[in-house]
Coordinates of C-alpha atoms in Angstrom, one line a residue:
X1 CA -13.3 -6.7 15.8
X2 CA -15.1 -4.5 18.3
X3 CA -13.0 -1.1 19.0
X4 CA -12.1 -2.3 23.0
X5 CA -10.4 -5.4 20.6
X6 CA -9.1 -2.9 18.7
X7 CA -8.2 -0.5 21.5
X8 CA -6.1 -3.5 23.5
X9 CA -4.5 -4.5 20.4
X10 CA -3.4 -0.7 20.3
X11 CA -2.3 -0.9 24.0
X12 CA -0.3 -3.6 22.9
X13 CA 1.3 -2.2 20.5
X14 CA 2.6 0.8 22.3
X15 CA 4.0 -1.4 25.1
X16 CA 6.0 -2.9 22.3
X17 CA 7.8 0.0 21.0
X18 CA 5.1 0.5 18.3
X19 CA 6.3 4.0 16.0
X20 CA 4.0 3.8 13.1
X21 CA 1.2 2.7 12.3
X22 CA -1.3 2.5 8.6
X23 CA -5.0 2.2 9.1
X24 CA -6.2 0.6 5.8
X25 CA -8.8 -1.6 4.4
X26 CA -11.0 -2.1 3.0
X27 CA -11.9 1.3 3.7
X28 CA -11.6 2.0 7.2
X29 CA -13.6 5.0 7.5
X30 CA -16.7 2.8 6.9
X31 CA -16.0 2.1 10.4
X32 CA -18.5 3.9 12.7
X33 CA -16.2 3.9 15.3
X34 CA -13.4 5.5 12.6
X35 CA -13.2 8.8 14.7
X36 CA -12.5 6.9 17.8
X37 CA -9.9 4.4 16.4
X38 CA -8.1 7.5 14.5
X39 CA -8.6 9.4 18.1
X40 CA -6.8 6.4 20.0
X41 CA -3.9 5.8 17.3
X42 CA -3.2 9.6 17.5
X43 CA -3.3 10.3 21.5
X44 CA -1.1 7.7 21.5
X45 CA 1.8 9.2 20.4
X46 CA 1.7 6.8 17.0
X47 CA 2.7 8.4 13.3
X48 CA -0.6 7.5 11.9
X49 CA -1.4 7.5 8.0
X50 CA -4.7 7.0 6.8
X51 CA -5.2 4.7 3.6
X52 CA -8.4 5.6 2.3
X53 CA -10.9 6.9 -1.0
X54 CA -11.7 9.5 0.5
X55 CA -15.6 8.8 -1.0
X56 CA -17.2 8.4 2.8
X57 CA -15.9 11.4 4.9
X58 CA -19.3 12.0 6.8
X59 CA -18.8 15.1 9.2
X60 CA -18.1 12.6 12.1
X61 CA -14.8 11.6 9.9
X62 CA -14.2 15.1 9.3
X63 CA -14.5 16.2 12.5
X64 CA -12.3 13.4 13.9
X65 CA -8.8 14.3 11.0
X66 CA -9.9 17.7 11.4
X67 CA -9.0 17.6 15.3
X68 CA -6.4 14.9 15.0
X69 CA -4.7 15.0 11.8
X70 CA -2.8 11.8 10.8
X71 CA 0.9 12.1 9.6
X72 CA -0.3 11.7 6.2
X73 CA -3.7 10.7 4.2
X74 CA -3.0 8.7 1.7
X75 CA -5.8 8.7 -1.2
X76 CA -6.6 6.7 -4.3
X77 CA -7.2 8.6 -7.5
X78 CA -7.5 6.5 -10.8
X79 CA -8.5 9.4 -13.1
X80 CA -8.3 12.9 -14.0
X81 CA -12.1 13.0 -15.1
X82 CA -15.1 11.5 -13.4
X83 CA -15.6 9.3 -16.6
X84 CA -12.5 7.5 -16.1
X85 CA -12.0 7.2 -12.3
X86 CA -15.4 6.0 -11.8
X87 CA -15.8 3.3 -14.7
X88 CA -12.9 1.9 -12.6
X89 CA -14.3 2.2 -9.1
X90 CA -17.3 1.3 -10.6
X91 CA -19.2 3.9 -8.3
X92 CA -20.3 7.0 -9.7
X93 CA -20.0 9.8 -7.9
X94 CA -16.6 8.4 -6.6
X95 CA -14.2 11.0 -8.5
X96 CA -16.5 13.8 -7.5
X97 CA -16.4 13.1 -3.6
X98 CA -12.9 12.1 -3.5
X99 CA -11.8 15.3 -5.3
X100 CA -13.7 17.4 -2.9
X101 CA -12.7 15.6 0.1
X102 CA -8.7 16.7 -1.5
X103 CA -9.7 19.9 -1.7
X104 CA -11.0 20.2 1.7
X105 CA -8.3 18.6 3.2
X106 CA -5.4 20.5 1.4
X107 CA -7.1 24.0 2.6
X108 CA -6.6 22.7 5.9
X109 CA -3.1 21.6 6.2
X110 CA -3.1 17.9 6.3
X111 CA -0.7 16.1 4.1
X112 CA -2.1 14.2 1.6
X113 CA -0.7 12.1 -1.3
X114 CA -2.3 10.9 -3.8
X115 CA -1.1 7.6 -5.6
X116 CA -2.5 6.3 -8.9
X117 CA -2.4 2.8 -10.0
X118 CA -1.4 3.3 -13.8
X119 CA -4.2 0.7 -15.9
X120 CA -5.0 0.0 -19.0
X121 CA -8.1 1.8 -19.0
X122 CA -6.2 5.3 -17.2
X123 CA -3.4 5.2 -19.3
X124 CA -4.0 8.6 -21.2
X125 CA -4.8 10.3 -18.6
X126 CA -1.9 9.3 -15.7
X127 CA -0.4 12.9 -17.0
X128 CA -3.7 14.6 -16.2
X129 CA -3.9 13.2 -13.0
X130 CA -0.1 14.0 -12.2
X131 CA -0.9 18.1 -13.5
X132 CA -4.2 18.0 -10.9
X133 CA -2.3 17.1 -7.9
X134 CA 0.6 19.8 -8.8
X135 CA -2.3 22.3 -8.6
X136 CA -3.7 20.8 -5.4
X137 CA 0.0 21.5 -4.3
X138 CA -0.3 17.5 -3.2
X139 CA 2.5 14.7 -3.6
X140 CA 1.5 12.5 -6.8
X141 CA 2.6 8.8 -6.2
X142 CA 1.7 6.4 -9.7
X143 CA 3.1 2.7 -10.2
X144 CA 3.1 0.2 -12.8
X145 CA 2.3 -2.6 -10.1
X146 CA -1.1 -3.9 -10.1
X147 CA -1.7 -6.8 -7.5
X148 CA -3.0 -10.3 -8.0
X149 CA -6.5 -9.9 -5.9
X150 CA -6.9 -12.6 -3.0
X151 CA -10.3 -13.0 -5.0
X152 CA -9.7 -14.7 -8.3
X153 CA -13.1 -13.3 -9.6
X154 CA -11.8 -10.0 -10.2
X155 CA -8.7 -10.3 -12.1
X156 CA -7.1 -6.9 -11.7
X157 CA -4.0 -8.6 -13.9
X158 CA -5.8 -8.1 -16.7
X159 CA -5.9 -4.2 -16.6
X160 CA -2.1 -4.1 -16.5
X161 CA -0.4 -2.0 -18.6
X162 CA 1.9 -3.3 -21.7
X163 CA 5.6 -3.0 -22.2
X164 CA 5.9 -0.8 -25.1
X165 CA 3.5 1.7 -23.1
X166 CA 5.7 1.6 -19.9
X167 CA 8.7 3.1 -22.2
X168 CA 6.1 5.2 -23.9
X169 CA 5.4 7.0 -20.4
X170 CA 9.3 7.0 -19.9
X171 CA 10.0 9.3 -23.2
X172 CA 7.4 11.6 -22.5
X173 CA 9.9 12.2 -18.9
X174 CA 6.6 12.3 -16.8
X175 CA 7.3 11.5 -12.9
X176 CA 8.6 7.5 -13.0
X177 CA 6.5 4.9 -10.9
X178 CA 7.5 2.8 -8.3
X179 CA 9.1 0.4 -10.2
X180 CA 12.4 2.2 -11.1
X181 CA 12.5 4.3 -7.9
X182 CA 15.8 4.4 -6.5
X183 CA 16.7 0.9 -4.7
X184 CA 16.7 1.6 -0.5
X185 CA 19.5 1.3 1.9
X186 CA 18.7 -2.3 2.4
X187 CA 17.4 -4.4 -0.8
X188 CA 15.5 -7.2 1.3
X189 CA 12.5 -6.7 2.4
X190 CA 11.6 -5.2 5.9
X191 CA 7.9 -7.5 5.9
X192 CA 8.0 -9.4 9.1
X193 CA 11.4 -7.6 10.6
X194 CA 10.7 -4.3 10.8
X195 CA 6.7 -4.0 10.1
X196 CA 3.6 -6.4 9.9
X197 CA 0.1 -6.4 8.9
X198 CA -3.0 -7.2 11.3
X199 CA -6.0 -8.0 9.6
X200 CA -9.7 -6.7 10.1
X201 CA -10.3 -10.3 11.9
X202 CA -6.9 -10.0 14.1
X203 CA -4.8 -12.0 12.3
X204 CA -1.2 -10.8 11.6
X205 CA 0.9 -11.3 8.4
X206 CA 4.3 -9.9 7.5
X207 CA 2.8 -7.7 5.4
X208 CA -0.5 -6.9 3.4
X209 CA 0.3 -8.7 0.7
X210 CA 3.0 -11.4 1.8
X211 CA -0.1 -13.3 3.5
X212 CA 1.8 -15.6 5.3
X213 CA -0.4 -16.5 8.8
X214 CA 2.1 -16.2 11.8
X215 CA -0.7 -15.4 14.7
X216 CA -4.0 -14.1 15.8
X217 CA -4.4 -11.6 18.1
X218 CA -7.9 -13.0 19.7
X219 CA -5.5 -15.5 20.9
X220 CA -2.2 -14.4 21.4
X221 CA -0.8 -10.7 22.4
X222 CA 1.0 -9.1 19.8
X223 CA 4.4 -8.8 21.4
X224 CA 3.9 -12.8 22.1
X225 CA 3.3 -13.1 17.8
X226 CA 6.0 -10.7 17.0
X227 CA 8.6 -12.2 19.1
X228 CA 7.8 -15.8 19.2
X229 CA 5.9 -16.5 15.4
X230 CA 7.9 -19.7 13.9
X231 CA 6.7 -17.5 10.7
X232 CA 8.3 -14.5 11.1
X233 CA 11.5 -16.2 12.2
X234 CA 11.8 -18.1 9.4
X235 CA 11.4 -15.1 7.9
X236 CA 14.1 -13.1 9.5
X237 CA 16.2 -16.1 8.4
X238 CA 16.6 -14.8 5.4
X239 CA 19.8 -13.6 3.8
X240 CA 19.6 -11.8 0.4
X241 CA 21.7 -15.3 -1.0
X242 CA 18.6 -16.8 0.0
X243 CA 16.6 -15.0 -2.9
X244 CA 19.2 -16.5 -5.6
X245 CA 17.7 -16.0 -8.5
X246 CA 17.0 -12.0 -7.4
X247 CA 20.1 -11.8 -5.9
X248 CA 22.1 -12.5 -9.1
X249 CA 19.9 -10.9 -11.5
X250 CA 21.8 -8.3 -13.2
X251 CA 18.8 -6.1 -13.2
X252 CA 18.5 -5.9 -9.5
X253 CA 19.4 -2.1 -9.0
X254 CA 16.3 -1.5 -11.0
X255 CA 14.0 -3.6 -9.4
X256 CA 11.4 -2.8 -6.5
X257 CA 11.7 -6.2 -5.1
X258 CA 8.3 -7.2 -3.6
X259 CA 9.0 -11.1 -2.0
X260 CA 5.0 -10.4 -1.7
X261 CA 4.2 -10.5 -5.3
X262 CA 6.3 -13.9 -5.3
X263 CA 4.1 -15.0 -2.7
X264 CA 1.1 -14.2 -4.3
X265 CA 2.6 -15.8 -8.0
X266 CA 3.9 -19.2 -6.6
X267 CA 3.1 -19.8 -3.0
X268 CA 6.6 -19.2 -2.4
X269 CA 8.3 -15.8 -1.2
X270 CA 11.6 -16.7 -2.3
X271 CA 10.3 -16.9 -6.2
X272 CA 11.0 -13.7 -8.1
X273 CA 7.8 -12.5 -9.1
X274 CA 7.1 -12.5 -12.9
X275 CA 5.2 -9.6 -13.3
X276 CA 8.4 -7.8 -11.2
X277 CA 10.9 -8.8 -13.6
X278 CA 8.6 -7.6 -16.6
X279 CA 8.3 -4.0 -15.1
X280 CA 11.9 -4.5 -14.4
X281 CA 12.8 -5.3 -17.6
X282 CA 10.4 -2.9 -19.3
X283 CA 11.7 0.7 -16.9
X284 CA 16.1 -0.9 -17.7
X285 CA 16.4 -1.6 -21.3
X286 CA 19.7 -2.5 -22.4
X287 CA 20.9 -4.0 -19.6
X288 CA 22.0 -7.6 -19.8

């Protein structure tokens, strides 16, 4: 979409009560007009956060989070060591640039966090990672949860990590993951009631993962899709009875219920998601 697209759907947004707001990707400082759409979502009055790599900071980018600082910058780091963080990526060079780009924006104030997708091929040095980000004086956010990709060729699955090296991490008392983070106020999910995801091409979803089409913003005006999409209503429908198998599940305190990750397994957001209930049970043994 061309930024005056982007800039309307923006308007939008703020006519509709809009408080936050994620730019993601992709990576969406690969955007040439980055500094403008941060620029926008900031004079705006919005709580931005920034999803990024932090690899392509150009001085235009820098310039632009320099002046306007999101809420937060969220960053990826998959390693302690350029060895390990950029077989991942598979771009070397990566684990230099985004560590500098940490550095540069920790010495200026901006709050960063930096999460870590814990993988097969990171696993020894999720620790490492966790000590570098104490010294940066930065938030450290790891999980178990790896994804199924919308492209089947890449096969993220297969880097996830085993059981037995889930309650290995637990012993050693390191920082938990996601997965056993303490359940929130509400246990359903607030995709499509309280937050939604627009797409690069305009088309919204409940979420980023739950892709579920309920409009598309070259046609219809946001408030039009939020208010009106026979998707999101269904949606909102919802009862937690209606997730019966997660809602009677005996190890539901422990779980970081995703109807996302259902949706990605089965086609079907009211599934429980296998790979859930095998973090689940993995992070609350001896439970029934």
């Amino acid at each position: 979409m061309t930024f005056l697209k982007i800039k309307t759907i923006l308007d939008d947004l703020e006519k509709s009560g809009c408080l936050k707001l994620t730019l993601t990707g992709g990576e969406p400082t690969l955007r040439e007009d980055f500094p403008e759409i941060l620029s926008c979502c900031i004079q705006k009055g919005f709580a931005t956060t920034l999803f990024t790599n932090a690899t392509h900071f150009t001085p235009q980018v820098k310039e632009a989070i320099r002046e306007r600082p999101p809420f937060a910058v969220e960053c990826s780091l998959y390693g302690a060591s350029a060895r390990v963080h950029d077989a991942i990526t598979r771009a070397e060079g990566s684990f230099a640039l985004a560590f500098e780009n940490l550095k540069w924006m920790t010495a200026r104030g901006i709050r960063v966090i930096v999460k870590s997708v814990t993988l097969s091929l990171n696993l020894q040095e999720i620790e490492a990672i966790e000590e570098a980000c104490k010294r940066l004086g930065v938030i450290h956010q790891p999980t178990f949860r790896v994804f199924p990709s919308l492209n089947p060729a890449r096969s993220p699955e297969r880097l996830r990590i085993k059981p037995k090296e889930i309650k290995a991490l637990l012993r050693m008392r390191m920082k938990l993951p996601s997965s056993p983070d303490p359940p929130r106020g509400e246990w359903i999910c607030n995709a499509g009631r309280e937050a939604c995801s627009i797409s690069a091409d305009g088309k919204v979803y409940p979420c980023v993962v739950l892709r579920w089409e309920c409009g598309d913003l070259k046609r219809t005006p946001f408030r039009d899709i939020w208010s009106r999409s026979p998707v999101l209503e269904k949606i909102r429908s919802y009862q937690e009875e209606a997730f019966l198998d997660c809602f009677r599940c005996k190890r539901r305190a422990a779980c970081h219920f995703c109807p996302g990750m259902g949706f990605l397994e089965h086609g079907d957001l009211l599934r429980p998601s296998k790979e859930l209930c095998r973090l689940t049970r993995a992070v609350s043994p001896g439970r029934p």
